[in-house]
Short mmCIF file of C-alpha atoms in Angstrom, two decimals:
data_model
loop_
_atom_site.label_atom_id
_atom_site.label_comp_id
_atom_site.label_asym_id
_atom_site.label_seq_id
_atom_site.Cartn_x
_atom_site.Cartn_y
_atom_site.Cartn_z
CA MET D 1 0.00 0.00 0.00
CA THR D 2 2.82 2.39 0.89
CA LYS D 3 4.49 1.62 -2.42
CA TYR D 4 1.30 2.46 -4.31
CA VAL D 5 0.97 5.85 -2.59
CA GLY D 6 4.60 6.59 -3.32
CA ASP D 7 4.15 5.74 -6.98
CA THR D 8 1.07 7.96 -7.14
CA ASN D 9 3.00 10.85 -5.64
CA ASN D 10 5.86 10.30 -8.10
CA GLN D 11 3.44 10.25 -11.02
CA ARG D 12 1.83 13.48 -9.83
CA GLU D 13 5.22 15.12 -9.39
CA THR D 14 6.33 13.98 -12.83
CA GLY D 15 3.09 15.29 -14.32
CA ALA D 16 3.48 18.63 -12.57
CA MET D 17 7.06 18.98 -13.83
CA ARG D 18 5.98 18.19 -17.40
CA VAL D 19 3.17 20.76 -17.29
CA TYR D 20 5.49 23.31 -15.72
CA ALA D 21 8.17 22.83 -18.39
CA ILE D 22 5.74 23.06 -21.32
CA LEU D 23 3.81 26.07 -20.00
CA ARG D 24 7.03 27.85 -19.05
CA ASP D 25 8.34 27.40 -22.58
CA GLU D 26 5.06 28.66 -24.06
CA ILE D 27 5.05 31.72 -21.80
CA LEU D 28 8.68 32.63 -22.43
CA THR D 29 8.28 32.27 -26.19
CA MET D 30 5.01 34.28 -26.09
CA GLN D 31 2.85 31.42 -27.37
CA LEU D 32 0.82 32.22 -24.26
CA ALA D 33 0.34 35.96 -24.47
CA PRO D 34 0.91 38.23 -21.45
CA GLY D 35 -2.35 38.69 -19.55
CA SER D 36 -4.09 35.70 -21.12
CA ALA D 37 -6.19 33.45 -18.88
CA VAL D 38 -4.89 30.07 -17.76
CA ASP D 39 -7.70 27.63 -16.99
CA GLU D 40 -7.02 24.64 -14.75
CA ILE D 41 -9.84 22.55 -16.20
CA SER D 42 -8.69 23.10 -19.79
CA LEU D 43 -5.11 22.28 -18.83
CA ALA D 44 -6.20 19.11 -17.03
CA GLU D 45 -8.00 17.99 -20.20
CA ARG D 46 -5.08 18.99 -22.42
CA PHE D 47 -2.49 17.05 -20.39
CA ALA D 48 -4.83 14.23 -19.32
CA LEU D 49 -4.06 14.88 -15.66
CA SER D 50 -6.01 15.63 -12.52
CA ARG D 51 -6.15 19.25 -11.35
CA SER D 52 -3.71 18.61 -8.49
CA PRO D 53 -0.50 18.44 -10.61
CA ILE D 54 -1.84 21.31 -12.73
CA ARG D 55 -2.10 23.45 -9.59
CA GLU D 56 1.41 22.43 -8.52
CA ALA D 57 2.78 23.51 -11.91
CA LEU D 58 0.94 26.84 -11.73
CA VAL D 59 2.22 27.52 -8.21
CA ARG D 60 5.77 26.99 -9.42
CA LEU D 61 5.18 29.25 -12.42
CA SER D 62 3.82 31.85 -10.01
CA ALA D 63 7.01 31.62 -7.96
CA ASP D 64 8.94 32.28 -11.18
CA GLY D 65 6.83 35.39 -11.75
CA LEU D 66 5.39 33.97 -14.97
CA VAL D 67 1.76 33.64 -13.91
CA MET D 68 -0.45 35.48 -11.44
CA ILE D 69 -2.85 33.58 -9.17
CA SER D 70 -5.61 35.80 -7.79
CA PRO D 71 -7.34 35.28 -4.41
CA ASN D 72 -10.35 33.74 -6.19
CA ARG D 73 -7.95 31.16 -7.72
CA THR D 74 -8.17 32.45 -11.29
CA THR D 75 -4.81 32.40 -13.04
CA SER D 76 -3.39 34.48 -15.88
CA VAL D 77 -0.04 34.89 -17.60
CA ALA D 78 1.94 37.69 -15.97
CA PRO D 79 1.54 40.91 -17.98
CA MET D 80 4.40 42.85 -19.52
CA ASP D 81 4.31 46.52 -18.56
CA PHE D 82 5.99 48.13 -21.56
CA GLY D 83 5.74 51.54 -19.93
CA ARG D 84 8.19 50.44 -17.24
CA ILE D 85 10.71 48.79 -19.54
CA PRO D 86 13.13 51.77 -19.41
CA GLU D 87 13.16 51.45 -15.59
CA PHE D 88 13.78 47.73 -15.87
CA LEU D 89 16.66 48.23 -18.29
CA ASP D 90 18.26 50.85 -16.04
CA ALA D 91 18.06 48.47 -13.07
CA LEU D 92 19.49 45.64 -15.16
CA ASP D 93 22.39 47.82 -16.26
CA LEU D 94 23.28 48.78 -12.68
CA LEU D 95 23.13 45.26 -11.25
CA GLN D 96 24.92 43.76 -14.23
CA ARG D 97 27.79 46.18 -13.68
CA VAL D 98 27.90 45.35 -9.95
CA VAL D 99 27.90 41.53 -10.23
CA THR D 100 30.37 41.52 -13.13
CA ARG D 101 32.77 43.83 -11.32
CA LEU D 102 32.60 41.68 -8.19
CA ALA D 103 33.21 38.54 -10.26
CA ALA D 104 36.41 40.06 -11.65
CA ILE D 105 37.59 40.77 -8.12
CA HIS D 106 36.52 37.61 -6.31
CA ARG D 107 36.26 34.76 -8.83
CA THR D 108 38.18 31.58 -8.14
CA ALA D 109 39.95 29.42 -10.72
CA ASP D 110 37.09 26.90 -10.61
CA GLN D 111 34.52 29.64 -11.08
CA MET D 112 36.49 31.04 -14.00
CA ALA D 113 36.37 27.61 -15.62
CA ALA D 114 32.62 27.49 -15.03
CA ILE D 115 32.21 30.91 -16.64
CA ARG D 116 34.19 29.78 -19.68
CA LYS D 117 32.08 26.62 -19.92
CA ALA D 118 28.84 28.64 -19.68
CA GLN D 119 30.05 30.98 -22.41
CA LYS D 120 30.80 28.07 -24.76
CA ALA D 121 27.35 26.62 -24.08
CA TYR D 122 25.79 30.01 -24.87
CA GLU D 123 27.68 30.28 -28.16
CA LYS D 124 26.51 26.80 -29.16
CA ALA D 125 22.91 27.70 -28.27
CA CYS D 126 23.13 30.91 -30.32
CA ALA D 127 24.22 28.98 -33.39
CA ALA D 128 21.38 26.50 -32.94
CA CYS D 129 18.84 29.29 -32.46
CA ILE D 130 19.86 31.06 -35.66
CA LYS D 131 19.31 27.84 -37.59
CA SER D 132 16.03 26.84 -35.94
CA GLY D 133 14.51 30.22 -35.05
CA ASN D 134 13.74 28.84 -31.58
CA SER D 135 15.25 31.12 -28.94
CA GLN D 136 14.45 29.06 -25.85
CA SER D 137 17.83 27.35 -25.53
CA MET D 138 19.67 30.63 -26.06
CA ILE D 139 17.56 32.33 -23.38
CA GLU D 140 18.33 29.54 -20.90
CA LYS D 141 22.05 29.56 -21.61
CA ASN D 142 22.18 33.35 -21.40
CA TYR D 143 20.55 33.16 -17.96
CA GLU D 144 22.97 30.45 -16.82
CA PHE D 145 25.96 32.42 -18.09
CA HIS D 146 25.07 35.58 -16.21
CA MET D 147 24.15 33.71 -13.03
CA VAL D 148 27.50 31.88 -12.99
CA ILE D 149 29.12 35.32 -13.12
CA ALA D 150 26.85 36.58 -10.33
CA ALA D 151 27.80 33.58 -8.16
CA ALA D 152 31.49 34.36 -8.71
CA GLY D 153 30.92 37.79 -7.17
CA HIS D 154 30.28 36.15 -3.77
CA ASN D 155 27.42 38.46 -2.75
CA VAL D 156 24.14 36.57 -2.42
CA TYR D 157 22.06 39.74 -2.10
CA PHE D 158 23.23 41.24 -5.38
CA ALA D 159 23.01 37.82 -7.05
CA ASP D 160 19.41 37.32 -5.91
CA LEU D 161 18.31 40.75 -7.12
CA TYR D 162 20.06 40.15 -10.42
CA ARG D 163 18.41 36.74 -10.76
CA ARG D 164 14.96 38.31 -10.36
CA LEU D 165 15.70 40.82 -13.11
CA LEU D 166 16.99 38.15 -15.47
CA GLU D 167 13.91 36.01 -14.81
CA GLU D 168 11.62 38.95 -15.54
CA GLY D 169 13.56 39.78 -18.70
CA ARG D 170 13.37 36.36 -20.39
CA ARG D 171 10.34 37.26 -22.49
CA MET D 172 12.02 40.51 -23.47
CA LEU D 173 15.05 38.54 -24.60
CA HIS D 174 12.81 36.36 -26.78
CA LEU D 175 11.29 39.42 -28.45
CA HIS D 176 14.74 40.94 -28.84
CA PHE D 177 16.07 37.80 -30.51
CA GLN D 178 13.12 37.69 -32.90
CA PHE D 179 13.96 41.27 -33.87
CA GLN D 180 17.67 40.46 -34.30
CA THR D 181 16.94 37.56 -36.62
CA LEU D 182 15.41 39.97 -39.12
CA ASP D 183 19.05 40.56 -40.05
CA GLU D 184 19.79 37.69 -42.44
CA HIS D 185 23.54 38.19 -41.95
CA LEU D 186 23.41 37.72 -38.18
CA THR D 187 25.99 35.26 -36.80
CA ALA D 188 26.40 33.50 -33.47
CA GLU D 189 29.75 35.27 -33.04
CA GLU D 190 28.06 38.66 -33.30
CA ILE D 191 25.41 37.77 -30.72
CA SER D 192 27.96 36.45 -28.24
CA SER D 193 30.75 38.99 -28.78
CA ASP D 194 29.72 41.07 -25.74
CA HIS D 195 29.98 38.00 -23.54
CA VAL D 196 33.49 37.26 -24.81
CA ASP D 197 34.70 40.71 -23.76
CA ILE D 198 33.14 40.29 -20.32
CA VAL D 199 34.71 36.85 -19.83
CA ASN D 200 38.16 38.05 -20.84
CA ALA D 201 38.00 40.98 -18.40
CA ILE D 202 36.91 38.69 -15.56
CA GLU D 203 39.71 36.24 -16.36
CA GLN D 204 42.24 39.09 -16.24
CA GLN D 205 40.64 40.23 -12.96
CA ASP D 206 40.30 43.72 -14.41
CA ALA D 207 37.33 45.08 -12.47
CA GLU D 208 37.20 48.38 -14.38
CA MET D 209 37.07 46.69 -17.78
CA ALA D 210 34.63 44.03 -16.57
CA GLU D 211 32.23 46.73 -15.38
CA LYS D 212 32.72 48.70 -18.59
CA PHE D 213 31.90 45.72 -20.83
CA ALA D 214 28.93 44.77 -18.64
CA HIS D 215 27.61 48.31 -19.02
CA LEU D 216 28.14 48.28 -22.80
CA HIS D 217 26.36 44.93 -22.99
CA ALA D 218 23.34 46.29 -21.11
CA THR D 219 23.36 49.56 -23.05
CA GLN D 220 23.43 47.82 -26.42
CA PHE D 221 20.61 45.51 -25.37
CA LYS D 222 18.62 48.54 -24.21
CA GLY D 223 19.18 50.36 -27.48
CA ARG D 224 18.22 47.39 -29.63
CA PHE D 225 15.16 46.58 -27.55
CA MET D 226 13.88 50.16 -27.64
CA GLN D 227 14.43 50.07 -31.40
CA PHE D 228 12.36 46.89 -31.51
CA LEU D 229 9.56 48.56 -29.55
CA ASP D 230 9.59 51.61 -31.78
CA ARG D 231 9.38 49.45 -34.89
CA ASN D 232 6.61 47.22 -33.60
CA LEU D 233 4.50 49.70 -31.68
CA THR D 234 4.23 52.01 -34.69
CA ALA D 235 3.90 49.37 -37.41
CA ASN D 236 0.11 49.20 -37.25
CA ILE D 237 -0.64 52.91 -36.89
CA PRO D 238 -2.47 54.02 -40.04
CA VAL D 239 -1.24 57.11 -41.86
CA ASN D 240 -4.00 58.84 -43.82
CA TYR D 241 -3.15 61.75 -46.03
CA PRO D 242 -5.91 64.18 -47.05
#
């Protein structure tokens, strides 16, 4: 009897993880639009599961900041407040400079090796994304790369704040990548060149250069993303001449 209960719990946990992974991918790639409703009953039918693992998956997505669960138990995809994006990008710039500078000062040899490994994985993901048009792997490897750097800074408070910003910015990174791929000459080397400069500065333990390249990386992302917004937010505005 105990074995049966354990198996049931394992099945529910496996089901919850599967639902979580699929919905997370759909949210981050904007297949589930910001603000759209997420219905437990429909999801239970879609995944052929009871509502219990569906709820577990939604709770985890809520902890990631990807869905919002209201007091009356209705759930929706977390909205994207485009009006606050400049504030977000300013905060990202500041924290990116801080954690990268600290990494240059405090990183160990093992952490430097981990940073190099994360950079290579990011480059590989970039190449795959250009071929497939699917940005999910690149987004994940970008997150892992920056969090390895944050860990090397040895300040859990800065790292945690930075993690929250990176989590919130994943959908922005997807939109940004879709905009970048409009350039048919785009290469993986171009996408990852900012990371290479950051890694080299950290390896040389040059805090000034590490902070400078981290700032340039954030500034260039900000510029390209605002360009994306300008292009897309004005594309459907009709122009009628008398």
